[in-house]
Amino acid sequence: KATVSVLNWASPCAADAAPSALRYTLSTHMGKKSIVREPPPVTLDPASLVTLYSAEDYKFVIDRQCAMQSNLIKTQLEELKEGEDPVVRFPHIQAPILEKAIEYFYYKHRYDNDPEERVEFEVTPAIALDLMVVARQLGC
């Protein structure tokens, strides 16, 4: 099994961070370089995390508030019985597509209340169609 953690792509508290507290890093993704504004590091409580599994059984551990950007995940989490682990499995979603959807959860959580600071959410043409299908399934 492979494990991928997506915890600090964009912090849930990034909207509350003072601009002077933000860091900038150079990011290279698929050969394209860009400057990424990163929020200060955040200590996350294990109770505020959700685990998502892709079709290949990749494990994504993400912030609960960011996961709730998906109506499907939100509904499934609300239906959990007390004491159950917050785990959601997606047997039909490939890991790269689920990873990009998770990036969008963080993006949406970060920028929904800050439209002036919103940057473009980039999607490569190679995954665009699959991502649109998954976004519709996830309700985001």
PDB file of N, CA, C and O in Angstrom, residues 13-78:
ATOM      1  N   CYS A  13      -6.716  27.595   8.371  1.00  0.00           N
ATOM      2  CA  CYS A  13      -6.691  28.916   8.993  1.00  0.00           C
ATOM      3  C   CYS A  13      -5.961  29.936   8.125  1.00  0.00           C
ATOM      4  O   CYS A  13      -5.672  31.029   8.563  1.00  0.00           O
ATOM      5  N   ALA A  14      -5.677  29.601   6.864  1.00  0.00           N
ATOM      6  CA  ALA A  14      -4.925  30.508   6.007  1.00  0.00           C
ATOM      7  C   ALA A  14      -5.637  31.844   5.832  1.00  0.00           C
ATOM      8  O   ALA A  14      -4.995  32.889   5.723  1.00  0.00           O
ATOM      9  N   ALA A  15      -6.964  31.822   5.807  1.00  0.00           N
ATOM     10  CA  ALA A  15      -7.706  33.064   5.629  1.00  0.00           C
ATOM     11  C   ALA A  15      -7.524  33.992   6.828  1.00  0.00           C
ATOM     12  O   ALA A  15      -7.645  35.204   6.713  1.00  0.00           O
ATOM     13  N   ASP A  16      -7.219  33.407   8.006  1.00  0.00           N
ATOM     14  CA  ASP A  16      -7.050  34.203   9.215  1.00  0.00           C
ATOM     15  C   ASP A  16      -5.621  34.692   9.404  1.00  0.00           C
ATOM     16  O   ASP A  16      -5.361  35.505  10.271  1.00  0.00           O
ATOM     17  N   ALA A  17      -4.692  34.174   8.626  1.00  0.00           N
ATOM     18  CA  ALA A  17      -3.285  34.516   8.815  1.00  0.00           C
ATOM     19  C   ALA A  17      -3.009  35.929   8.335  1.00  0.00           C
ATOM     20  O   ALA A  17      -3.537  36.376   7.333  1.00  0.00           O
ATOM     21  N   ALA A  18      -2.176  36.622   9.090  1.00  0.00           N
ATOM     22  CA  ALA A  18      -1.760  37.961   8.684  1.00  0.00           C
ATOM     23  C   ALA A  18      -0.882  37.828   7.452  1.00  0.00           C
ATOM     24  O   ALA A  18      -0.078  36.901   7.348  1.00  0.00           O
ATOM     25  N   PRO A  19      -0.995  38.769   6.481  1.00  0.00           N
ATOM     26  CA  PRO A  19      -0.188  38.661   5.274  1.00  0.00           C
ATOM     27  C   PRO A  19       1.310  38.560   5.559  1.00  0.00           C
ATOM     28  O   PRO A  19       2.027  37.872   4.853  1.00  0.00           O
ATOM     29  N   SER A  20       1.776  39.214   6.596  1.00  0.00           N
ATOM     30  CA  SER A  20       3.202  39.171   6.903  1.00  0.00           C
ATOM     31  C   SER A  20       3.627  37.795   7.394  1.00  0.00           C
ATOM     32  O   SER A  20       4.802  37.457   7.365  1.00  0.00           O
ATOM     33  N   ALA A  21       2.670  36.978   7.862  1.00  0.00           N
ATOM     34  CA  ALA A  21       3.003  35.663   8.382  1.00  0.00           C
ATOM     35  C   ALA A  21       3.065  34.609   7.275  1.00  0.00           C
ATOM     36  O   ALA A  21       3.465  33.495   7.512  1.00  0.00           O
ATOM     37  N   LEU A  22       2.668  34.977   6.065  1.00  0.00           N
ATOM     38  CA  LEU A  22       2.640  34.013   4.983  1.00  0.00           C
ATOM     39  C   LEU A  22       4.028  33.827   4.380  1.00  0.00           C
ATOM     40  O   LEU A  22       4.810  34.764   4.298  1.00  0.00           O
ATOM     41  N   ARG A  23       4.322  32.587   3.968  1.00  0.00           N
ATOM     42  CA  ARG A  23       5.591  32.278   3.336  1.00  0.00           C
ATOM     43  C   ARG A  23       5.340  32.073   1.846  1.00  0.00           C
ATOM     44  O   ARG A  23       4.256  31.701   1.428  1.00  0.00           O
ATOM     45  N   TYR A  24       6.368  32.304   1.073  1.00  0.00           N
ATOM     46  CA  TYR A  24       6.285  32.074  -0.358  1.00  0.00           C
ATOM     47  C   TYR A  24       7.335  31.047  -0.734  1.00  0.00           C
ATOM     48  O   TYR A  24       8.467  31.119  -0.274  1.00  0.00           O
ATOM     49  N   THR A  25       6.972  30.075  -1.517  1.00  0.00           N
ATOM     50  CA  THR A  25       7.927  29.067  -1.949  1.00  0.00           C
ATOM     51  C   THR A  25       7.810  28.875  -3.448  1.00  0.00           C
ATOM     52  O   THR A  25       6.767  29.153  -4.050  1.00  0.00           O
ATOM     53  N   LEU A  26       8.889  28.398  -4.027  1.00  0.00           N
ATOM     54  CA  LEU A  26       8.889  28.081  -5.442  1.00  0.00           C
ATOM     55  C   LEU A  26       8.441  26.640  -5.590  1.00  0.00           C
ATOM     56  O   LEU A  26       8.994  25.738  -4.969  1.00  0.00           O
ATOM     57  N   SER A  27       7.419  26.424  -6.374  1.00  0.00           N
ATOM     58  CA  SER A  27       6.863  25.092  -6.556  1.00  0.00           C
ATOM     59  C   SER A  27       7.050  24.673  -8.007  1.00  0.00           C
ATOM     60  O   SER A  27       6.858  25.468  -8.919  1.00  0.00           O
ATOM     61  N   THR A  28       7.436  23.438  -8.214  1.00  0.00           N
ATOM     62  CA  THR A  28       7.530  22.889  -9.563  1.00  0.00           C
ATOM     63  C   THR A  28       6.549  21.736  -9.651  1.00  0.00           C
ATOM     64  O   THR A  28       6.641  20.778  -8.908  1.00  0.00           O
ATOM     65  N   HIS A  29       5.584  21.870 -10.544  1.00  0.00           N
ATOM     66  CA  HIS A  29       4.573  20.827 -10.725  1.00  0.00           C
ATOM     67  C   HIS A  29       4.470  20.542 -12.209  1.00  0.00           C
ATOM     68  O   HIS A  29       4.162  21.424 -13.002  1.00  0.00           O
ATOM     69  N   MET A  30       4.770  19.292 -12.570  1.00  0.00           N
ATOM     70  CA  MET A  30       4.716  18.857 -13.961  1.00  0.00           C
ATOM     71  C   MET A  30       5.552  19.775 -14.861  1.00  0.00           C
ATOM     72  O   MET A  30       5.120  20.190 -15.927  1.00  0.00           O
ATOM     73  N   GLY A  31       6.738  20.135 -14.375  1.00  0.00           N
ATOM     74  CA  GLY A  31       7.665  20.934 -15.155  1.00  0.00           C
ATOM     75  C   GLY A  31       7.370  22.417 -15.175  1.00  0.00           C
ATOM     76  O   GLY A  31       8.106  23.197 -15.753  1.00  0.00           O
ATOM     77  N   LYS A  32       6.294  22.843 -14.538  1.00  0.00           N
ATOM     78  CA  LYS A  32       5.921  24.255 -14.538  1.00  0.00           C
ATOM     79  C   LYS A  32       6.268  24.849 -13.189  1.00  0.00           C
ATOM     80  O   LYS A  32       5.865  24.337 -12.148  1.00  0.00           O
ATOM     81  N   LYS A  33       7.021  25.936 -13.191  1.00  0.00           N
ATOM     82  CA  LYS A  33       7.407  26.586 -11.943  1.00  0.00           C
ATOM     83  C   LYS A  33       6.435  27.722 -11.631  1.00  0.00           C
ATOM     84  O   LYS A  33       6.001  28.445 -12.515  1.00  0.00           O
ATOM     85  N   SER A  34       6.105  27.833 -10.353  1.00  0.00           N
ATOM     86  CA  SER A  34       5.235  28.925  -9.926  1.00  0.00           C
ATOM     87  C   SER A  34       5.542  29.257  -8.476  1.00  0.00           C
ATOM     88  O   SER A  34       6.092  28.451  -7.743  1.00  0.00           O
ATOM     89  N   ILE A  35       5.186  30.459  -8.088  1.00  0.00           N
ATOM     90  CA  ILE A  35       5.367  30.882  -6.702  1.00  0.00           C
ATOM     91  C   ILE A  35       4.071  30.593  -5.974  1.00  0.00           C
ATOM     92  O   ILE A  35       2.995  30.971  -6.425  1.00  0.00           O
ATOM     93  N   VAL A  36       4.192  29.895  -4.868  1.00  0.00           N
ATOM     94  CA  VAL A  36       3.021  29.483  -4.099  1.00  0.00           C
ATOM     95  C   VAL A  36       3.054  30.177  -2.741  1.00  0.00           C
ATOM     96  O   VAL A  36       4.065  30.153  -2.055  1.00  0.00           O
ATOM     97  N   ARG A  37       1.960  30.795  -2.382  1.00  0.00           N
ATOM     98  CA  ARG A  37       1.844  31.414  -1.072  1.00  0.00           C
ATOM     99  C   ARG A  37       1.389  30.349  -0.100  1.00  0.00           C
ATOM    100  O   ARG A  37       0.369  29.709  -0.304  1.00  0.00           O
ATOM    101  N   GLU A  38       2.157  30.148   0.953  1.00  0.00           N
ATOM    102  CA  GLU A  38       1.832  29.132   1.936  1.00  0.00           C
ATOM    103  C   GLU A  38       1.515  29.775   3.276  1.00  0.00           C
ATOM    104  O   GLU A  38       2.179  30.709   3.677  1.00  0.00           O
ATOM    105  N   PRO A  39       0.518  29.253   3.971  1.00  0.00           N
ATOM    106  CA  PRO A  39       0.216  29.751   5.304  1.00  0.00           C
ATOM    107  C   PRO A  39       1.237  29.228   6.306  1.00  0.00           C
ATOM    108  O   PRO A  39       1.972  28.290   6.003  1.00  0.00           O
ATOM    109  N   PRO A  40       1.277  29.816   7.482  1.00  0.00           N
ATOM    110  CA  PRO A  40       2.180  29.290   8.501  1.00  0.00           C
ATOM    111  C   PRO A  40       1.776  27.871   8.876  1.00  0.00           C
ATOM    112  O   PRO A  40       0.629  27.476   8.698  1.00  0.00           O
ATOM    113  N   PRO A  41       2.722  27.063   9.380  1.00  0.00           N
ATOM    114  CA  PRO A  41       2.381  25.694   9.760  1.00  0.00           C
ATOM    115  C   PRO A  41       1.311  25.655  10.845  1.00  0.00           C
ATOM    116  O   PRO A  41       1.236  26.547  11.685  1.00  0.00           O
ATOM    117  N   VAL A  42       0.503  24.622  10.814  1.00  0.00           N
ATOM    118  CA  VAL A  42      -0.599  24.478  11.755  1.00  0.00           C
ATOM    119  C   VAL A  42      -0.502  23.103  12.405  1.00  0.00           C
ATOM    120  O   VAL A  42      -0.205  22.123  11.742  1.00  0.00           O
ATOM    121  N   THR A  43      -0.745  23.055  13.699  1.00  0.00           N
ATOM    122  CA  THR A  43      -0.806  21.773  14.381  1.00  0.00           C
ATOM    123  C   THR A  43      -2.245  21.289  14.304  1.00  0.00           C
ATOM    124  O   THR A  43      -3.160  21.977  14.739  1.00  0.00           O
ATOM    125  N   LEU A  44      -2.431  20.119  13.722  1.00  0.00           N
ATOM    126  CA  LEU A  44      -3.776  19.594  13.549  1.00  0.00           C
ATOM    127  C   LEU A  44      -4.080  18.546  14.613  1.00  0.00           C
ATOM    128  O   LEU A  44      -3.271  17.679  14.903  1.00  0.00           O
ATOM    129  N   ASP A  45      -5.258  18.628  15.162  1.00  0.00           N
ATOM    130  CA  ASP A  45      -5.762  17.658  16.124  1.00  0.00           C
ATOM    131  C   ASP A  45      -6.190  16.406  15.358  1.00  0.00           C
ATOM    132  O   ASP A  45      -6.911  16.513  14.360  1.00  0.00           O
ATOM    133  N   PRO A  46      -5.774  15.210  15.777  1.00  0.00           N
ATOM    134  CA  PRO A  46      -6.171  13.993  15.056  1.00  0.00           C
ATOM    135  C   PRO A  46      -7.686  13.847  14.896  1.00  0.00           C
ATOM    136  O   PRO A  46      -8.151  13.250  13.935  1.00  0.00           O
ATOM    137  N   ALA A  47      -8.447  14.407  15.809  1.00  0.00           N
ATOM    138  CA  ALA A  47      -9.910  14.331  15.707  1.00  0.00           C
ATOM    139  C   ALA A  47     -10.434  15.187  14.558  1.00  0.00           C
ATOM    140  O   ALA A  47     -11.577  15.019  14.131  1.00  0.00           O
ATOM    141  N   SER A  48      -9.607  16.115  14.058  1.00  0.00           N
ATOM    142  CA  SER A  48     -10.050  16.982  12.973  1.00  0.00           C
ATOM    143  C   SER A  48      -9.598  16.466  11.611  1.00  0.00           C
ATOM    144  O   SER A  48      -9.649  17.192  10.629  1.00  0.00           O
ATOM    145  N   LEU A  49      -9.182  15.201  11.542  1.00  0.00           N
ATOM    146  CA  LEU A  49      -8.696  14.624  10.296  1.00  0.00           C
ATOM    147  C   LEU A  49      -9.660  13.570   9.753  1.00  0.00           C
ATOM    148  O   LEU A  49     -10.377  12.928  10.509  1.00  0.00           O
ATOM    149  N   VAL A  50      -9.639  13.413   8.438  1.00  0.00           N
ATOM    150  CA  VAL A  50     -10.453  12.429   7.744  1.00  0.00           C
ATOM    151  C   VAL A  50      -9.514  11.637   6.830  1.00  0.00           C
ATOM    152  O   VAL A  50      -8.592  12.205   6.252  1.00  0.00           O
ATOM    153  N   THR A  51      -9.755  10.362   6.696  1.00  0.00           N
ATOM    154  CA  THR A  51      -8.947   9.526   5.813  1.00  0.00           C
ATOM    155  C   THR A  51      -9.774   9.129   4.597  1.00  0.00           C
ATOM    156  O   THR A  51     -10.882   8.630   4.737  1.00  0.00           O
ATOM    157  N   LEU A  52      -9.209   9.377   3.418  1.00  0.00           N
ATOM    158  CA  LEU A  52      -9.849   9.004   2.167  1.00  0.00           C
ATOM    159  C   LEU A  52      -8.963   7.970   1.475  1.00  0.00           C
ATOM    160  O   LEU A  52      -7.739   8.089   1.494  1.00  0.00           O
ATOM    161  N   TYR A  53      -9.586   6.951   0.860  1.00  0.00           N
ATOM    162  CA  TYR A  53      -8.847   5.928   0.127  1.00  0.00           C
ATOM    163  C   TYR A  53      -9.268   5.947  -1.334  1.00  0.00           C
ATOM    164  O   TYR A  53     -10.460   6.003  -1.645  1.00  0.00           O
ATOM    165  N   SER A  54      -8.285   5.860  -2.215  1.00  0.00           N
ATOM    166  CA  SER A  54      -8.550   5.813  -3.652  1.00  0.00           C
ATOM    167  C   SER A  54      -8.782   4.371  -4.095  1.00  0.00           C
ATOM    168  O   SER A  54      -8.664   3.435  -3.299  1.00  0.00           O
ATOM    169  N   ALA A  55      -9.046   4.197  -5.373  1.00  0.00           N
ATOM    170  CA  ALA A  55      -9.273   2.865  -5.944  1.00  0.00           C
ATOM    171  C   ALA A  55      -8.063   1.956  -5.758  1.00  0.00           C
ATOM    172  O   ALA A  55      -8.210   0.757  -5.545  1.00  0.00           O
ATOM    173  N   GLU A  56      -6.862   2.533  -5.812  1.00  0.00           N
ATOM    174  CA  GLU A  56      -5.639   1.735  -5.653  1.00  0.00           C
ATOM    175  C   GLU A  56      -5.247   1.579  -4.190  1.00  0.00           C
ATOM    176  O   GLU A  56      -4.167   1.105  -3.890  1.00  0.00           O
ATOM    177  N   ASP A  57      -6.105   2.036  -3.293  1.00  0.00           N
ATOM    178  CA  ASP A  57      -5.883   1.969  -1.854  1.00  0.00           C
ATOM    179  C   ASP A  57      -4.828   2.957  -1.357  1.00  0.00           C
ATOM    180  O   ASP A  57      -4.201   2.726  -0.338  1.00  0.00           O
ATOM    181  N   TYR A  58      -4.632   4.056  -2.104  1.00  0.00           N
ATOM    182  CA  TYR A  58      -3.788   5.133  -1.599  1.00  0.00           C
ATOM    183  C   TYR A  58      -4.554   5.815  -0.476  1.00  0.00           C
ATOM    184  O   TYR A  58      -5.765   6.001  -0.565  1.00  0.00           O
ATOM    185  N   LYS A  59      -3.839   6.193   0.547  1.00  0.00           N
ATOM    186  CA  LYS A  59      -4.445   6.793   1.740  1.00  0.00           C
ATOM    187  C   LYS A  59      -4.152   8.302   1.746  1.00  0.00           C
ATOM    188  O   LYS A  59      -2.999   8.705   1.651  1.00  0.00           O
ATOM    189  N   PHE A  60      -5.202   9.103   1.872  1.00  0.00           N
ATOM    190  CA  PHE A  60      -5.079  10.554   1.958  1.00  0.00           C
ATOM    191  C   PHE A  60      -5.649  10.989   3.303  1.00  0.00           C
ATOM    192  O   PHE A  60      -6.829  10.754   3.575  1.00  0.00           O
ATOM    193  N   VAL A  61      -4.839  11.609   4.124  1.00  0.00           N
ATOM    194  CA  VAL A  61      -5.282  12.092   5.425  1.00  0.00           C
ATOM    195  C   VAL A  61      -5.397  13.614   5.297  1.00  0.00           C
ATOM    196  O   VAL A  61      -4.401  14.302   5.065  1.00  0.00           O
ATOM    197  N   ILE A  62      -6.626  14.117   5.442  1.00  0.00           N
ATOM    198  CA  ILE A  62      -6.850  15.544   5.202  1.00  0.00           C
ATOM    199  C   ILE A  62      -7.665  16.170   6.328  1.00  0.00           C
ATOM    200  O   ILE A  62      -8.285  15.479   7.136  1.00  0.00           O
ATOM    201  N   ASP A  63      -7.678  17.476   6.350  1.00  0.00           N
ATOM    202  CA  ASP A  63      -8.428  18.237   7.340  1.00  0.00           C
ATOM    203  C   ASP A  63      -9.929  18.023   7.133  1.00  0.00           C
ATOM    204  O   ASP A  63     -10.420  18.056   6.001  1.00  0.00           O
ATOM    205  N   ARG A  64     -10.651  17.807   8.204  1.00  0.00           N
ATOM    206  CA  ARG A  64     -12.090  17.526   8.147  1.00  0.00           C
ATOM    207  C   ARG A  64     -12.872  18.681   7.505  1.00  0.00           C
ATOM    208  O   ARG A  64     -13.759  18.460   6.685  1.00  0.00           O
ATOM    209  N   GLN A  65     -12.542  19.923   7.876  1.00  0.00           N
ATOM    210  CA  GLN A  65     -13.268  21.062   7.321  1.00  0.00           C
ATOM    211  C   GLN A  65     -13.070  21.167   5.820  1.00  0.00           C
ATOM    212  O   GLN A  65     -13.985  21.541   5.090  1.00  0.00           O
ATOM    213  N   CYS A  66     -11.890  20.831   5.359  1.00  0.00           N
ATOM    214  CA  CYS A  66     -11.639  20.851   3.920  1.00  0.00           C
ATOM    215  C   CYS A  66     -12.381  19.713   3.231  1.00  0.00           C
ATOM    216  O   CYS A  66     -12.949  19.902   2.160  1.00  0.00           O
ATOM    217  N   ALA A  67     -12.411  18.549   3.843  1.00  0.00           N
ATOM    218  CA  ALA A  67     -13.135  17.407   3.280  1.00  0.00           C
ATOM    219  C   ALA A  67     -14.624  17.718   3.158  1.00  0.00           C
ATOM    220  O   ALA A  67     -15.296  17.248   2.235  1.00  0.00           O
ATOM    221  N   MET A  68     -15.145  18.527   4.075  1.00  0.00           N
ATOM    222  CA  MET A  68     -16.572  18.857   4.081  1.00  0.00           C
ATOM    223  C   MET A  68     -16.957  19.773   2.913  1.00  0.00           C
ATOM    224  O   MET A  68     -18.134  20.074   2.723  1.00  0.00           O
ATOM    225  N   GLN A  69     -15.999  20.186   2.090  1.00  0.00           N
ATOM    226  CA  GLN A  69     -16.315  20.957   0.889  1.00  0.00           C
ATOM    227  C   GLN A  69     -17.049  20.078  -0.119  1.00  0.00           C
ATOM    228  O   GLN A  69     -17.717  20.579  -1.008  1.00  0.00           O
ATOM    229  N   SER A  70     -16.927  18.769   0.033  1.00  0.00           N
ATOM    230  CA  SER A  70     -17.638  17.808  -0.808  1.00  0.00           C
ATOM    231  C   SER A  70     -18.945  17.440  -0.117  1.00  0.00           C
ATOM    232  O   SER A  70     -18.943  16.972   1.025  1.00  0.00           O
ATOM    233  N   ASN A  71     -20.057  17.620  -0.818  1.00  0.00           N
ATOM    234  CA  ASN A  71     -21.354  17.259  -0.232  1.00  0.00           C
ATOM    235  C   ASN A  71     -21.446  15.760   0.053  1.00  0.00           C
ATOM    236  O   ASN A  71     -22.025  15.351   1.057  1.00  0.00           O
ATOM    237  N   LEU A  72     -20.872  14.943  -0.812  1.00  0.00           N
ATOM    238  CA  LEU A  72     -20.903  13.494  -0.605  1.00  0.00           C
ATOM    239  C   LEU A  72     -20.125  13.107   0.650  1.00  0.00           C
ATOM    240  O   LEU A  72     -20.622  12.352   1.491  1.00  0.00           O
ATOM    241  N   ILE A  73     -18.922  13.630   0.802  1.00  0.00           N
ATOM    242  CA  ILE A  73     -18.118  13.316   1.986  1.00  0.00           C
ATOM    243  C   ILE A  73     -18.790  13.865   3.238  1.00  0.00           C
ATOM    244  O   ILE A  73     -18.854  13.181   4.262  1.00  0.00           O
ATOM    245  N   LYS A  74     -19.318  15.059   3.148  1.00  0.00           N
ATOM    246  CA  LYS A  74     -20.009  15.668   4.292  1.00  0.00           C
ATOM    247  C   LYS A  74     -21.157  14.772   4.756  1.00  0.00           C
ATOM    248  O   LYS A  74     -21.292  14.495   5.954  1.00  0.00           O
ATOM    249  N   THR A  75     -21.960  14.296   3.833  1.00  0.00           N
ATOM    250  CA  THR A  75     -23.083  13.420   4.174  1.00  0.00           C
ATOM    251  C   THR A  75     -22.593  12.127   4.812  1.00  0.00           C
ATOM    252  O   THR A  75     -23.133  11.683   5.827  1.00  0.00           O
ATOM    253  N   GLN A  76     -21.549  11.531   4.236  1.00  0.00           N
ATOM    254  CA  GLN A  76     -21.036  10.275   4.781  1.00  0.00           C
ATOM    255  C   GLN A  76     -20.459  10.468   6.178  1.00  0.00           C
ATOM    256  O   GLN A  76     -20.636   9.613   7.044  1.00  0.00           O
ATOM    257  N   LEU A  77     -19.788  11.580   6.418  1.00  0.00           N
ATOM    258  CA  LEU A  77     -19.229  11.845   7.745  1.00  0.00           C
ATOM    259  C   LEU A  77     -20.326  12.103   8.772  1.00  0.00           C
ATOM    260  O   LEU A  77     -20.214  11.701   9.925  1.00  0.00           O
ATOM    261  N   GLU A  78     -21.382  12.778   8.356  1.00  0.00           N
ATOM    262  CA  GLU A  78     -22.489  13.058   9.267  1.00  0.00           C
ATOM    263  C   GLU A  78     -23.252  11.780   9.633  1.00  0.00           C
ATOM    264  O   GLU A  78     -23.881  11.716  10.681  1.00  0.00           O
TER     265      GLU A  78
END
